[in-house]
PDB file of C-alpha atoms in Angstrom:
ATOM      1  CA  UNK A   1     -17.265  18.588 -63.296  1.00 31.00           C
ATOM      2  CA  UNK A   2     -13.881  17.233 -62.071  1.00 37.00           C
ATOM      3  CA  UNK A   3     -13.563  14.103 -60.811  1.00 40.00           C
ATOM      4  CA  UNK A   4     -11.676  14.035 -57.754  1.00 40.00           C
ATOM      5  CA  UNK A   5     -11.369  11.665 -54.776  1.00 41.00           C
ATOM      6  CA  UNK A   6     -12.196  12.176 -51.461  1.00 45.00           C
ATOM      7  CA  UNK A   7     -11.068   9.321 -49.746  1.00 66.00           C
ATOM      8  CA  UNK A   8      -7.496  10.593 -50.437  1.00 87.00           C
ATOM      9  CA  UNK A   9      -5.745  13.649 -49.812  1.00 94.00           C
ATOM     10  CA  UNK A  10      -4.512  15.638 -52.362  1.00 98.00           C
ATOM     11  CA  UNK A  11      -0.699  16.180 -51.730  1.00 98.00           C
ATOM     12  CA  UNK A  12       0.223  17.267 -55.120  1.00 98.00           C
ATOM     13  CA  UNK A  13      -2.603  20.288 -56.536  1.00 98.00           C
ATOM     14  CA  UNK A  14      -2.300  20.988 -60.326  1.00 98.00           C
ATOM     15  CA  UNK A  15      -4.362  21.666 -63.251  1.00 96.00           C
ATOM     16  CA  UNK A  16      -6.116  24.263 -61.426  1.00 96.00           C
ATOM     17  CA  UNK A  17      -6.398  27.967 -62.973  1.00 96.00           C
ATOM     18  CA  UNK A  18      -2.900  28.984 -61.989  1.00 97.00           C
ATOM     19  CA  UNK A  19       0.464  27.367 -62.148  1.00 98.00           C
ATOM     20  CA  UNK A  20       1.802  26.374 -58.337  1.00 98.00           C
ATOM     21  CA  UNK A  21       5.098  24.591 -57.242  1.00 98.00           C
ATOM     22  CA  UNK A  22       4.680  22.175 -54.388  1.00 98.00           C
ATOM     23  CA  UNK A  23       8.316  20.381 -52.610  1.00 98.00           C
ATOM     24  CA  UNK A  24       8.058  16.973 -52.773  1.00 98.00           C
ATOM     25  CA  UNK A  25       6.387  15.199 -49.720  1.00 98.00           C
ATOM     26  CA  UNK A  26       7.519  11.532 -49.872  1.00 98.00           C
ATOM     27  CA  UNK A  27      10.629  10.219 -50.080  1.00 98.00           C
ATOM     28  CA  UNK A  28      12.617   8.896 -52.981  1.00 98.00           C
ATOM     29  CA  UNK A  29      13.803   5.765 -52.644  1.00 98.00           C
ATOM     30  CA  UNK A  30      11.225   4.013 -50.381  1.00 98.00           C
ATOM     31  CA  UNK A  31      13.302   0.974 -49.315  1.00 92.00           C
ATOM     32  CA  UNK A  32      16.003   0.311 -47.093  1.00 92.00           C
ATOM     33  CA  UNK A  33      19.662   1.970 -47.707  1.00 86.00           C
ATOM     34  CA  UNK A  34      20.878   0.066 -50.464  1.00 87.00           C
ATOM     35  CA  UNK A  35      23.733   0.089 -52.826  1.00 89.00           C
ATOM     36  CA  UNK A  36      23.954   1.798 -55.895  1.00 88.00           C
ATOM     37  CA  UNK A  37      20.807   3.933 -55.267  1.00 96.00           C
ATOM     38  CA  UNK A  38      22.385   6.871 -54.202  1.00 95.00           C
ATOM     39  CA  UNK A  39      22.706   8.668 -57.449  1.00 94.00           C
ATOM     40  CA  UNK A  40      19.162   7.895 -57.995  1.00 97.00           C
ATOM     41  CA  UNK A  41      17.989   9.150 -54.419  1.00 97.00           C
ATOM     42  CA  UNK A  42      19.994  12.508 -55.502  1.00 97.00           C
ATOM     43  CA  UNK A  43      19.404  12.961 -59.058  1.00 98.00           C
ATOM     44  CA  UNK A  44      16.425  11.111 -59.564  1.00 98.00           C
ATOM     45  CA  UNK A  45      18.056   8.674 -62.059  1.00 98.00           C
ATOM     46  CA  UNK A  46      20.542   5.878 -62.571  1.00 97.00           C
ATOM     47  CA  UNK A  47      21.805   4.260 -65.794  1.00 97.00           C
ATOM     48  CA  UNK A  48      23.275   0.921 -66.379  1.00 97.00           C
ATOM     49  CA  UNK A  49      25.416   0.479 -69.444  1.00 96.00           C
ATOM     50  CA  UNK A  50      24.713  -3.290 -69.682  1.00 96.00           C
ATOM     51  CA  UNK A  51      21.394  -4.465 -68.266  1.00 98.00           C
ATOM     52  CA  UNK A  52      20.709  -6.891 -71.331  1.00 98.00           C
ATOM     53  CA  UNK A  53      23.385  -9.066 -73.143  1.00 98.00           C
ATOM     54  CA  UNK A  54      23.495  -8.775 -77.008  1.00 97.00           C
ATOM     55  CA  UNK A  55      21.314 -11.710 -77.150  1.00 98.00           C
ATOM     56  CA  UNK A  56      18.615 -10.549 -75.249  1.00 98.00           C
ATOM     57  CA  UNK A  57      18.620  -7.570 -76.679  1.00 98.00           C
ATOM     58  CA  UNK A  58      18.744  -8.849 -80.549  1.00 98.00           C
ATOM     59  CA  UNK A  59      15.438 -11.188 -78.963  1.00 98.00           C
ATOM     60  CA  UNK A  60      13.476  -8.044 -77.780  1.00 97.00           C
ATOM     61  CA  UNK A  61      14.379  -6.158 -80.801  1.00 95.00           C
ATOM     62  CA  UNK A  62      12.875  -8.870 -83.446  1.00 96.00           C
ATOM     63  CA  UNK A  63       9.704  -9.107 -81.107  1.00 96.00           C
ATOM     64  CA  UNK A  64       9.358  -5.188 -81.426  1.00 93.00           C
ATOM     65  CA  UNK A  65       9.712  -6.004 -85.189  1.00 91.00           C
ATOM     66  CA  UNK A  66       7.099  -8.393 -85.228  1.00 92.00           C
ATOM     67  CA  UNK A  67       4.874  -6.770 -82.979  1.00 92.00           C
ATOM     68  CA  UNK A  68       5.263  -3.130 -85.515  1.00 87.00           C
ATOM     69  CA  UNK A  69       4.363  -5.761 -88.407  1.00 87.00           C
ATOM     70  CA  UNK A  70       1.432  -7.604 -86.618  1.00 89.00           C
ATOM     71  CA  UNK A  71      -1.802  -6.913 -88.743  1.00 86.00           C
ATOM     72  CA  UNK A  72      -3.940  -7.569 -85.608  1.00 87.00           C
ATOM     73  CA  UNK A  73      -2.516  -4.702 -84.418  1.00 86.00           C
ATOM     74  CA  UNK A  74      -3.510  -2.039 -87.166  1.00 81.00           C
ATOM     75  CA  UNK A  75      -6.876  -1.081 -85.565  1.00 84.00           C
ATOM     76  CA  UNK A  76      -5.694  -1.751 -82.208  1.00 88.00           C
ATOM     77  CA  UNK A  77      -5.754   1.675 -80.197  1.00 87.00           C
ATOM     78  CA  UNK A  78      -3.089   0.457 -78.346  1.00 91.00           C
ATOM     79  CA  UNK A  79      -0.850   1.144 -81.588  1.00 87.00           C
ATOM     80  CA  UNK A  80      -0.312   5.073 -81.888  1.00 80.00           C
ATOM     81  CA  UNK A  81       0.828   6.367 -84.792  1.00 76.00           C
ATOM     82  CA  UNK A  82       2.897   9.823 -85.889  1.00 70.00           C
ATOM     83  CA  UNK A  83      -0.117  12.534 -86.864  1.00 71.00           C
ATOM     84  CA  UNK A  84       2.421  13.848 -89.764  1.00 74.00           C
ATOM     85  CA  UNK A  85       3.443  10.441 -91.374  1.00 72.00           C
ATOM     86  CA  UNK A  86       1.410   7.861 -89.854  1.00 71.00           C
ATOM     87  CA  UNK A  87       4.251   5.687 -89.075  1.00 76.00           C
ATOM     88  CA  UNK A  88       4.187   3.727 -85.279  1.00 81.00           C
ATOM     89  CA  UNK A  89       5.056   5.815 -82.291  1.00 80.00           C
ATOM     90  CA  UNK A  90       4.422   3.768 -79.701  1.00 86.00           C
ATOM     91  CA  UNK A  91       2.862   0.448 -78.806  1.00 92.00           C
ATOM     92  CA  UNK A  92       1.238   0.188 -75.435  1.00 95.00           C
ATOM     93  CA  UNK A  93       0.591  -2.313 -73.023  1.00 96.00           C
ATOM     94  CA  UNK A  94       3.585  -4.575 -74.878  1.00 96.00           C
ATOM     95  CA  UNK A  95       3.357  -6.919 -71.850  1.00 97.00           C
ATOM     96  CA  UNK A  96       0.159  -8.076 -72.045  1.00 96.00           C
ATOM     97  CA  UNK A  97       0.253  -8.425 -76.089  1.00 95.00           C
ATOM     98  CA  UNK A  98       3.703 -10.236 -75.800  1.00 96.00           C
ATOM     99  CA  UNK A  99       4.897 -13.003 -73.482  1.00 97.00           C
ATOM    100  CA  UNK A 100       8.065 -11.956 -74.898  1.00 98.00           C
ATOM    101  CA  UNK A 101       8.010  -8.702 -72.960  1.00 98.00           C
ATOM    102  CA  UNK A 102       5.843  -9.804 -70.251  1.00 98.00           C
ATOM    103  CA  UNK A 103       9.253 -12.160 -69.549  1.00 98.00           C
ATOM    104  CA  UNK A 104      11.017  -8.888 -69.492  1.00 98.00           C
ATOM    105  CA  UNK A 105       8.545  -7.468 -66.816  1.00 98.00           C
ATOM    106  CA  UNK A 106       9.153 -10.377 -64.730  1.00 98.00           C
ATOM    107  CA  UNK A 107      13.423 -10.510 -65.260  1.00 98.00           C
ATOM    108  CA  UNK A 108      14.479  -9.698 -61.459  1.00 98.00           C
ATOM    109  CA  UNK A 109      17.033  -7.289 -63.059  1.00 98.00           C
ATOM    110  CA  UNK A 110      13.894  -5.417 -63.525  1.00 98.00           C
ATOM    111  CA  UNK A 111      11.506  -5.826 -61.506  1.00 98.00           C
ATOM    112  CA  UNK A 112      13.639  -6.699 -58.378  1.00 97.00           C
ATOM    113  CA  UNK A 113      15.374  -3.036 -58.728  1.00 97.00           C
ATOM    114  CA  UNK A 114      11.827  -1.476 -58.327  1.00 98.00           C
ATOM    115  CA  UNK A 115      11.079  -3.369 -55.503  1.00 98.00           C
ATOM    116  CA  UNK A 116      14.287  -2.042 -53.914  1.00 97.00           C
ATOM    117  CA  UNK A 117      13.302   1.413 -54.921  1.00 98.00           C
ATOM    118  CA  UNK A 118       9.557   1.414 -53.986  1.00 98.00           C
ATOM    119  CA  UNK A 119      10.104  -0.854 -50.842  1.00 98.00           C
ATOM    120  CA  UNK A 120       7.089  -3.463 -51.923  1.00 98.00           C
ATOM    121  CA  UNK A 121       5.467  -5.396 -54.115  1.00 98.00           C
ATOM    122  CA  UNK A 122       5.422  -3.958 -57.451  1.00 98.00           C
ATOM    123  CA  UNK A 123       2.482  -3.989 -60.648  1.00 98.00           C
ATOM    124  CA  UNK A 124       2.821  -2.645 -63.983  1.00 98.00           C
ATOM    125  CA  UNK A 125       0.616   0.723 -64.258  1.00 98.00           C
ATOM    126  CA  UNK A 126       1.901   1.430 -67.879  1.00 98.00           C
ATOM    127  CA  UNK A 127       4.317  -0.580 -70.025  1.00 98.00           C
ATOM    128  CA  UNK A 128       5.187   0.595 -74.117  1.00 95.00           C
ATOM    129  CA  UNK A 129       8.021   0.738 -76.664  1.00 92.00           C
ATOM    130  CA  UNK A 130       8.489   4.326 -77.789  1.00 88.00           C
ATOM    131  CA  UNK A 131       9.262   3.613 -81.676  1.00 86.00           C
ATOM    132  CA  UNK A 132      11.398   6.724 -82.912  1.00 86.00           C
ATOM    133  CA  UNK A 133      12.074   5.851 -86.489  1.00 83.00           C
ATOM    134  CA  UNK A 134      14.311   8.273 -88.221  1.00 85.00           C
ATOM    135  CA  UNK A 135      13.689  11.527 -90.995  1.00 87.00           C
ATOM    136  CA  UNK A 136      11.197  13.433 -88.426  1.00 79.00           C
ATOM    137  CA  UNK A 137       9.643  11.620 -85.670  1.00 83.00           C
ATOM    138  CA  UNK A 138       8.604  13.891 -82.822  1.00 86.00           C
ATOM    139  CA  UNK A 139       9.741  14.088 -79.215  1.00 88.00           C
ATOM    140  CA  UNK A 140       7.818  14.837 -76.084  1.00 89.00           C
ATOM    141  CA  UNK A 141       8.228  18.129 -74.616  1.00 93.00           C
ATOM    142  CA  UNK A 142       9.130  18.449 -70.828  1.00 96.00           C
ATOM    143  CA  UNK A 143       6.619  17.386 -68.638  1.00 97.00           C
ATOM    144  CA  UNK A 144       6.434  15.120 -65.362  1.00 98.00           C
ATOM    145  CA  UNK A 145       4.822  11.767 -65.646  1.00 97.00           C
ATOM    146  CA  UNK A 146       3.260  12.185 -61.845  1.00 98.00           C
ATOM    147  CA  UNK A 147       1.743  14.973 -63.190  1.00 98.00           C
ATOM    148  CA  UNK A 148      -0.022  13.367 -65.635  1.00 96.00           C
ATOM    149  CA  UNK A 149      -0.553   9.875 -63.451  1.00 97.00           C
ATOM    150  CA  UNK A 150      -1.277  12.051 -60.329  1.00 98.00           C
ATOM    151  CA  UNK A 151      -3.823  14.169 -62.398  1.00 97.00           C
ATOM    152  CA  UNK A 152      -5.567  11.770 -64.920  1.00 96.00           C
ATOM    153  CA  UNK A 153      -4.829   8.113 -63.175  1.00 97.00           C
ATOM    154  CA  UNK A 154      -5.196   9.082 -59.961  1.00 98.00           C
ATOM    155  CA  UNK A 155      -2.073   7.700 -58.526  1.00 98.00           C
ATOM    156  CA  UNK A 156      -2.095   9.399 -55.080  1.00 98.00           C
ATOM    157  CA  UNK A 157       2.179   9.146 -53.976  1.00 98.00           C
ATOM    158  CA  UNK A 158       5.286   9.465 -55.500  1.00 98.00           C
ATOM    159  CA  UNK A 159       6.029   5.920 -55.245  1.00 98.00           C
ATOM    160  CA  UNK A 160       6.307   4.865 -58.660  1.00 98.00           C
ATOM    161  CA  UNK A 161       9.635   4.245 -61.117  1.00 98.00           C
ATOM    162  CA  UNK A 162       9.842   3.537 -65.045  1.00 98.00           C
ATOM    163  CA  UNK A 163      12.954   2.264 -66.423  1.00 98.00           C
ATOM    164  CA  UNK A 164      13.527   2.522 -70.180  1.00 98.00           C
ATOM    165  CA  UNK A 165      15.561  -0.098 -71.422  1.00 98.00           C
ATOM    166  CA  UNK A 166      17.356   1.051 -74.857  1.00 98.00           C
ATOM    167  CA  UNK A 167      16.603  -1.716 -77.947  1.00 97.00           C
ATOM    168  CA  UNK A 168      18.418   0.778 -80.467  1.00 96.00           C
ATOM    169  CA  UNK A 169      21.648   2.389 -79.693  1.00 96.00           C
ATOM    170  CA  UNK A 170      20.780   6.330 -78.288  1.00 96.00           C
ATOM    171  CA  UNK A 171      22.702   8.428 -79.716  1.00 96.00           C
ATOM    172  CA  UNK A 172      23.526  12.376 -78.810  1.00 95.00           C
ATOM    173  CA  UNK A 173      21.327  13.262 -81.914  1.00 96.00           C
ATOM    174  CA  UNK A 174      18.633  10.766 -82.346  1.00 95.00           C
ATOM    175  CA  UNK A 175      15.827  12.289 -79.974  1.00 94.00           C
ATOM    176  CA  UNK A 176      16.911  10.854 -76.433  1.00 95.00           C
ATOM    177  CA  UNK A 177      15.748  11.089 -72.944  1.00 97.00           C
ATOM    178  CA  UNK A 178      17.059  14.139 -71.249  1.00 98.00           C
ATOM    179  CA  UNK A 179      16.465  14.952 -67.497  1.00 98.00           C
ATOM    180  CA  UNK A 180      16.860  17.925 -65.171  1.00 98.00           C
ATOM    181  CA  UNK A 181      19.052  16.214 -62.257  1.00 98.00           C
ATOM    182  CA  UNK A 182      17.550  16.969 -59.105  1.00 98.00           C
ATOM    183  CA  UNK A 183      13.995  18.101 -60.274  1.00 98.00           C
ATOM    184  CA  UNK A 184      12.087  15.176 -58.621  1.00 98.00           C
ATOM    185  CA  UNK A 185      12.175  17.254 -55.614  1.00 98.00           C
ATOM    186  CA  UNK A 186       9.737  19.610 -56.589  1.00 98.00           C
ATOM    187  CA  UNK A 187       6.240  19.177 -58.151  1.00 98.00           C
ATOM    188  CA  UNK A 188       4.991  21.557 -60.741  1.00 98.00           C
ATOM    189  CA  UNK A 189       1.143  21.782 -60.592  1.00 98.00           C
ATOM    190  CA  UNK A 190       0.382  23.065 -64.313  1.00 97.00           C
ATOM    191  CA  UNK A 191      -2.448  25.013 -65.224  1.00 97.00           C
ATOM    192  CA  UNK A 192      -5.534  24.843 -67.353  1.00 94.00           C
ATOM    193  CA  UNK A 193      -7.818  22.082 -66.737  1.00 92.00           C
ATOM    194  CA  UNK A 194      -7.934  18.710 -68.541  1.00 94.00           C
ATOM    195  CA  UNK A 195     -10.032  17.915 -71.404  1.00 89.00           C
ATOM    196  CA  UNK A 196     -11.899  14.759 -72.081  1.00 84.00           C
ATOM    197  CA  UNK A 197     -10.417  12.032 -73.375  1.00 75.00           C
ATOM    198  CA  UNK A 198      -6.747  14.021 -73.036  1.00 78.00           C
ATOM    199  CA  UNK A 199      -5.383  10.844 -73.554  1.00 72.00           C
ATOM    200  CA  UNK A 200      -6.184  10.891 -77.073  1.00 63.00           C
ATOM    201  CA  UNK A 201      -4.102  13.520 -77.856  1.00 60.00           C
ATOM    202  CA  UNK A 202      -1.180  13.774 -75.390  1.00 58.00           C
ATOM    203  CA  UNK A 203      -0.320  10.326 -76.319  1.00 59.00           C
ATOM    204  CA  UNK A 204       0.605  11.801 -79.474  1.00 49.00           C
ATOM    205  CA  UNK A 205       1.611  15.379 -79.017  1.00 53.00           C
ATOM    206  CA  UNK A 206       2.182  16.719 -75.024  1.00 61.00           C
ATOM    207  CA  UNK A 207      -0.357  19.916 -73.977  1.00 66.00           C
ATOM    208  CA  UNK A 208      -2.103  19.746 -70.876  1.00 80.00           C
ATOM    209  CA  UNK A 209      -0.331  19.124 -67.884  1.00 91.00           C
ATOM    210  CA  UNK A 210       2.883  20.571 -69.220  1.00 94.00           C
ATOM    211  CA  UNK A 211       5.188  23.214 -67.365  1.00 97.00           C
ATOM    212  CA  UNK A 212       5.238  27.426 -67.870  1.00 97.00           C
ATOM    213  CA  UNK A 213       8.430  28.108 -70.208  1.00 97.00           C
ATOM    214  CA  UNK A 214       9.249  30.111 -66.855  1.00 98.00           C
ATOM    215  CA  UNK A 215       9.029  27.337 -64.423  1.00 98.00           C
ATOM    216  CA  UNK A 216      11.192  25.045 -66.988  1.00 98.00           C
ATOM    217  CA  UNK A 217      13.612  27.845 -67.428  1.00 98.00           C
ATOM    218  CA  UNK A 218      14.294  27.905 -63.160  1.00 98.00           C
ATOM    219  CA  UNK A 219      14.487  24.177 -63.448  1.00 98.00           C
ATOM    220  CA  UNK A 220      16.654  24.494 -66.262  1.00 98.00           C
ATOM    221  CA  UNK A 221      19.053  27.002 -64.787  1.00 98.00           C
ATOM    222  CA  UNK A 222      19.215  25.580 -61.104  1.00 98.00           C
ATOM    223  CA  UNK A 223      19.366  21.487 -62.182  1.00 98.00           C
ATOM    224  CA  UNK A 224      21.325  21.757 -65.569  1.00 98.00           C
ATOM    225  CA  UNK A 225      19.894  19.147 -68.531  1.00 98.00           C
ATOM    226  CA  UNK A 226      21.192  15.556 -68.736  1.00 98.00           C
ATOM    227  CA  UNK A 227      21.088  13.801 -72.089  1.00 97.00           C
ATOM    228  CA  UNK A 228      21.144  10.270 -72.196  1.00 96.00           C
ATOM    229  CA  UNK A 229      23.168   8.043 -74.844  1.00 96.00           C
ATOM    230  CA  UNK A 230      23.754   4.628 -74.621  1.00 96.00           C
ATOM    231  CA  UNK A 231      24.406   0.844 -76.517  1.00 97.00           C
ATOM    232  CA  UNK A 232      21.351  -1.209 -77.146  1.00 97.00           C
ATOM    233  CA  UNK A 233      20.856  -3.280 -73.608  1.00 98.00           C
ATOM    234  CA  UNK A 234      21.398  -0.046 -71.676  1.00 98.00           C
ATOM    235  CA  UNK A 235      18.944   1.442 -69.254  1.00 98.00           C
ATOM    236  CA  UNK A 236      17.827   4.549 -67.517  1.00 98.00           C
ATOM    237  CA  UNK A 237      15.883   4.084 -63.893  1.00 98.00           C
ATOM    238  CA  UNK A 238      13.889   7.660 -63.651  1.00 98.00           C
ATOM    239  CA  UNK A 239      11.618   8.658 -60.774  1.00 98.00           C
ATOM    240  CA  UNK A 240       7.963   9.480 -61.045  1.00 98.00           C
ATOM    241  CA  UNK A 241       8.452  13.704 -60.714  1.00 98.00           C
ATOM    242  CA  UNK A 242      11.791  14.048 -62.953  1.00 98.00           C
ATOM    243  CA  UNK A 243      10.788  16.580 -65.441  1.00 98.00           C
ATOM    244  CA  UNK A 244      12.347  15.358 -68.266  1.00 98.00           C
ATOM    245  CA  UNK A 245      11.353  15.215 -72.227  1.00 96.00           C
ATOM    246  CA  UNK A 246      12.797  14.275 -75.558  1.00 95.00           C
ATOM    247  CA  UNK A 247      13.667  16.166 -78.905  1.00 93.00           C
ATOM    248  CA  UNK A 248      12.573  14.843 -82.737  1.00 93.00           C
ATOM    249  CA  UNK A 249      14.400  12.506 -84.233  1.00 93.00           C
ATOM    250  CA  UNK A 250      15.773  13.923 -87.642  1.00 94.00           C
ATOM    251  CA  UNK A 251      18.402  11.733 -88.148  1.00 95.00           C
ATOM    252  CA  UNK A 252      18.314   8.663 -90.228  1.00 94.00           C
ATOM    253  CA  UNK A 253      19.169   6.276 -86.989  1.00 93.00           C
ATOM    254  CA  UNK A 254      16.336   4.816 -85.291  1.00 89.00           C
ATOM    255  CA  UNK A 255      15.332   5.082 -81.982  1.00 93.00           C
ATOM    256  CA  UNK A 256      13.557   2.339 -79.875  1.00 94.00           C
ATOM    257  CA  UNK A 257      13.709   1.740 -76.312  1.00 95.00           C
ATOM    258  CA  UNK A 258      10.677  -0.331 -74.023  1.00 97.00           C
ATOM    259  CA  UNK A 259       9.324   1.494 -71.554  1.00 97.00           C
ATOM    260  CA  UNK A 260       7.998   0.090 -68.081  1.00 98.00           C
ATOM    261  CA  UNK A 261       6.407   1.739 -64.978  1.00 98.00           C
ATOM    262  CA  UNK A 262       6.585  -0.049 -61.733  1.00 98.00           C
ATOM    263  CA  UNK A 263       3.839   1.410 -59.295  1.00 98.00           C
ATOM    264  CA  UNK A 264       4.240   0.281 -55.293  1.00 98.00           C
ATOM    265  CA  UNK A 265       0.828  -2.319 -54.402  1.00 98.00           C
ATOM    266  CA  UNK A 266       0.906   0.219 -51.647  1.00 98.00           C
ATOM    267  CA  UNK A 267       0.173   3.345 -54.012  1.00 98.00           C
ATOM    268  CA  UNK A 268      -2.940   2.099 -55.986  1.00 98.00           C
ATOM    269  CA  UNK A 269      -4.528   4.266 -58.509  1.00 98.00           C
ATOM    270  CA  UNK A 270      -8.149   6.084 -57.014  1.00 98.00           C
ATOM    271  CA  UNK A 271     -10.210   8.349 -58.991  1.00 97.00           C
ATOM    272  CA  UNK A 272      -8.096  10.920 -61.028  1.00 97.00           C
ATOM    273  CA  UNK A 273      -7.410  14.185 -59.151  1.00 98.00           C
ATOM    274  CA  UNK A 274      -8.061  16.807 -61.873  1.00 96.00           C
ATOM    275  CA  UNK A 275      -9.250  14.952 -64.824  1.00 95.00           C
ATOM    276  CA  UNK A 276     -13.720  14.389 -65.633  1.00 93.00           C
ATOM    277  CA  UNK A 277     -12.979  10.814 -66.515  1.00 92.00           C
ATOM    278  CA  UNK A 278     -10.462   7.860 -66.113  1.00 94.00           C
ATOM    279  CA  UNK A 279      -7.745   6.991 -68.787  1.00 95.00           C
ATOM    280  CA  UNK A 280      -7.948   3.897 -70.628  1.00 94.00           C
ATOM    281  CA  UNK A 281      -6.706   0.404 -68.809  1.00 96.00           C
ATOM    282  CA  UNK A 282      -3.498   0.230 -71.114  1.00 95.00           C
ATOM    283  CA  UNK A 283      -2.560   3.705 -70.526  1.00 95.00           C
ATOM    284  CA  UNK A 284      -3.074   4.024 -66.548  1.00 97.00           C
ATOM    285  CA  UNK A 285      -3.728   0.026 -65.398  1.00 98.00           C
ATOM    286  CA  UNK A 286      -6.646  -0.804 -62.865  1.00 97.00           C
ATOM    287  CA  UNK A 287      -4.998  -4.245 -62.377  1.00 97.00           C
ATOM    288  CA  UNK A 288      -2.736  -4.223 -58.766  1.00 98.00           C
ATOM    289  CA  UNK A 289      -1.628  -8.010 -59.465  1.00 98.00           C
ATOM    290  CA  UNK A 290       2.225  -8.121 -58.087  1.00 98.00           C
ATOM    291  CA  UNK A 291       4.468  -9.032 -60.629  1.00 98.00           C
ATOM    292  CA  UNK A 292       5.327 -12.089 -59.855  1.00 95.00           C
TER     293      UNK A 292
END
């Protein structure tokens, strides 16, 4: 049976038996009026070409080295690797294994702009380094991450924010992050219900919980794609809802960028909404502490 809550209402319906498209019911930015948030509060995004100096970024890129090299980390399930080649797709959790990244977390650069965005305290729900390394790793096809954090975390609002903060330089043909501007207005409830342990597989290749090609077609035609390039030290802000998604990465150029989601204190995770079971703690996090 599906575990659901009933100590919160379900705003946002999905993985039921049919597709359905519900407008988005709480606002965007959840702070006051502030500057430079208005391209986020209308496209559901903002960049910034320089969030970390060279230095910085050369210091998170040799911990990402070290961390990709770490033999403690071989059997960790934490470490997911490509299914064709075996090679490191992601790390999870990065700031909890490393204070190195767990200094990141805390850099009010960071965490300070999702306070402004969310309008609270802030904790980290999820936190990895997508590792794209060149000659065929694979991308992750369009989905929403409330979807997924809605459905199988049980994250009850739309009051959450990643950033991903670029450690390689992104180029136009290296797999990056595109997003439909605009989209986070509108929720797509997918259908099909979720298996067991999900997480096992979506972590390495996206199915359930994952648009109709005819719902990403209208989203595709009325908001236009956005591909996003970018210098190591850059950084893309995203809300929860954008749908947004990533090609394979066929060229030789790597592609690594750390990943962070900021969930409000306010907007705790309850039981999932359509999933049997919970996710794992270092995919969707059961500890609220602020970051502090």
């Amino acid at each position: 049976m599906t575990a659901t809550t009933t100590a919160v209402q379900d705003l946002y319906p999905t993985r039921g038996p049919a597709e359905v498209i519900t407008p988005r019911r709480d606002p965007v930015v959840w702070g006051p009026p502030s500057p430079g948030l208005e391209s986020y509060e209308r496209d559901g995004f903002l960049t910034d070409g320089h969030l970390l100096t060279d230095d910085e970024t050369e210091t998170y890129r040799t911990e990402l080295d070290r961390l990709l090299h770490d033999p403690r980390l071989r059997t960790d399930e934490r470490r997911i690797v490509e299914p064709r080649t075996q090679e490191v797709r992601s790390v999870f959790e990065v700031h909890k294994i490393s204070e190195v990244f767990a200094n990141l977390v805390r850099d009010e650069r960071v965490a300070g702009t999702a306070r402004r965005i969310l309008g609270s305290d802030v904790y980290v729900h999820q936190s990895r380094i997508n590792v794209k390394p060149g000659f065929g790793a694979s991308g992750f096809y369009w989905h929403s991450d409330f979807e997924t954090w809605h459905a199988e975390d049980g994250l009850p609002r739309m009051r959450t924010v990643s950033v991903s903060i670029a450690l390689t330089e992104n180029h136009d043909t290296n797999g990056g992050l595109m997003i439909m501007p605009g989209s986070h207005r509108t929720f797509v409830g997918c259908a099909g219900r979720t298996p067991r342990d999900n997480y096992k597989k979506s972590l390495q290749m996206q199915d359930a919980g994952t648009p109709s090609d005819e719902a990403l077609t209208r989203f595709a035609d009325e908001h236009g794609i956005r591909l996003f390039t970018g210098a190591a030290g850059s950084a893309t802000w995203f809300d929860c809802n954008c749908m947004h998604g990533s090609g394979d990465n066929i060229t030789p150029y790597p592609r690594s960028n750390v990943f962070i989601v900021f969930n409000s204190v306010e907007n705790t995770a309850v039981e999932p909404f359509a999933a049997p079971v919970r996710r794992p703690e270092f995919v969707g996090a059961r500890d609220f502490t602020p970051v502090r």
